[in-house]
Coordinates of C-alpha atoms in Angstrom, one line a residue:
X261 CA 0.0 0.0 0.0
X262 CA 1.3 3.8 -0.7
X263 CA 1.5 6.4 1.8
X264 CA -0.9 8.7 1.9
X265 CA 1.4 11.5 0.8
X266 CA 2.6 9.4 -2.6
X267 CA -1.8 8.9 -3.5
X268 CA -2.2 12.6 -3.1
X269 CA 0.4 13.2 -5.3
X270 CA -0.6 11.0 -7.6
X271 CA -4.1 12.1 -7.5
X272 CA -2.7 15.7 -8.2
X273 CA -0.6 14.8 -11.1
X274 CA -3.2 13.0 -12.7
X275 CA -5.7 15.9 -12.2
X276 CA -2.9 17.9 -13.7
X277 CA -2.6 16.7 -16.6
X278 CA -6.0 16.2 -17.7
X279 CA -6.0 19.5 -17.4
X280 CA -3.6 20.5 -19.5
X281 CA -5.0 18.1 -22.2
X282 CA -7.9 20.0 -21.7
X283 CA -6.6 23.2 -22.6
X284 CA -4.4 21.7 -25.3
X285 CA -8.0 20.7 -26.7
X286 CA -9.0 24.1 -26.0
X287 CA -6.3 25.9 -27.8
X288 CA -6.7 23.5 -31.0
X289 CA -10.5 24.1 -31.4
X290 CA -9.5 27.9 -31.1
X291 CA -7.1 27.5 -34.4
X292 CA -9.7 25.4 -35.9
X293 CA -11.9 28.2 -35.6
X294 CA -9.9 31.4 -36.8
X295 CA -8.7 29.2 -39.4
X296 CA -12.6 29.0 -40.3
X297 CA -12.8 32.6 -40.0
X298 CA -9.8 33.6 -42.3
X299 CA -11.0 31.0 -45.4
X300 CA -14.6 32.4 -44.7
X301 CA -12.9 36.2 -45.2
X302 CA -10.9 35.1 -48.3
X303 CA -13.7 33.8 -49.5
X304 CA -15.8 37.3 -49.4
X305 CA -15.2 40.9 -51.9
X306 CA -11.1 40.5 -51.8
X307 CA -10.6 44.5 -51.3
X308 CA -13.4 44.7 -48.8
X309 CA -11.7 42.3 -46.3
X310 CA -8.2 42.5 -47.3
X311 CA -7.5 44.4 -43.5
X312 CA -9.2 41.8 -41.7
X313 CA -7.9 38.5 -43.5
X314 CA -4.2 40.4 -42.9
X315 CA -5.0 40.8 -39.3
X316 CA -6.6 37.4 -39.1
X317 CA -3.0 36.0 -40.7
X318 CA -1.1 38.0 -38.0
X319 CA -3.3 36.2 -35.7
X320 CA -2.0 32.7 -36.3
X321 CA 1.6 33.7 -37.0
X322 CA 1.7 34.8 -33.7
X323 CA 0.0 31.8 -32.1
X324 CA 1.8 29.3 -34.2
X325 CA 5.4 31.3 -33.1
X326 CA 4.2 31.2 -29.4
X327 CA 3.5 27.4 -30.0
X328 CA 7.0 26.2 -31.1
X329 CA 8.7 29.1 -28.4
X330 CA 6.5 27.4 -25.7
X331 CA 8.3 24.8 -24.0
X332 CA 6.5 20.9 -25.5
X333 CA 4.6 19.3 -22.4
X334 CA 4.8 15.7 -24.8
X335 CA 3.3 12.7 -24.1
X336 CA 0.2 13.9 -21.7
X337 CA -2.7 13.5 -24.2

């Protein structure tokens, strides 16, 4: 049998990383969704959303260059 201490940690770690799986869920269905957005705005007038798609690309090269400076938490999900 574990000590009491060595379950609780357990118990934490576990609770840990499901959620960070969680948020890693989270953060994909977000770039699922401006990726929507941008092909729905390239898709409209050209000239009249030419300011939005740009800011929309800006978006995701910013979250993408977050993504690979973030340190990888692998193997959790």
């Amino acid at each position: 049998m574990q000590p009491p201490n060595d379950v609780m940690r357990a118990k934490v770690l576990h609770d840990l990383g499901s959620v960070l799986c969680s948020l890693q869920r989270g953060y994909e269905a977000e770039q699922l969704h401006r990726g929507g957005l941008l092909a729905e705005l390239e898709a409209q007038d050209p000239p009249a959303s030419s300011a939005a798609i740009a800011q929309c690309k800006r978006s995701l090269a910013e979250a993408i260059m977050a993504e690979v400076a973030a340190p990888a938490v692998g193997g959790l999900c």
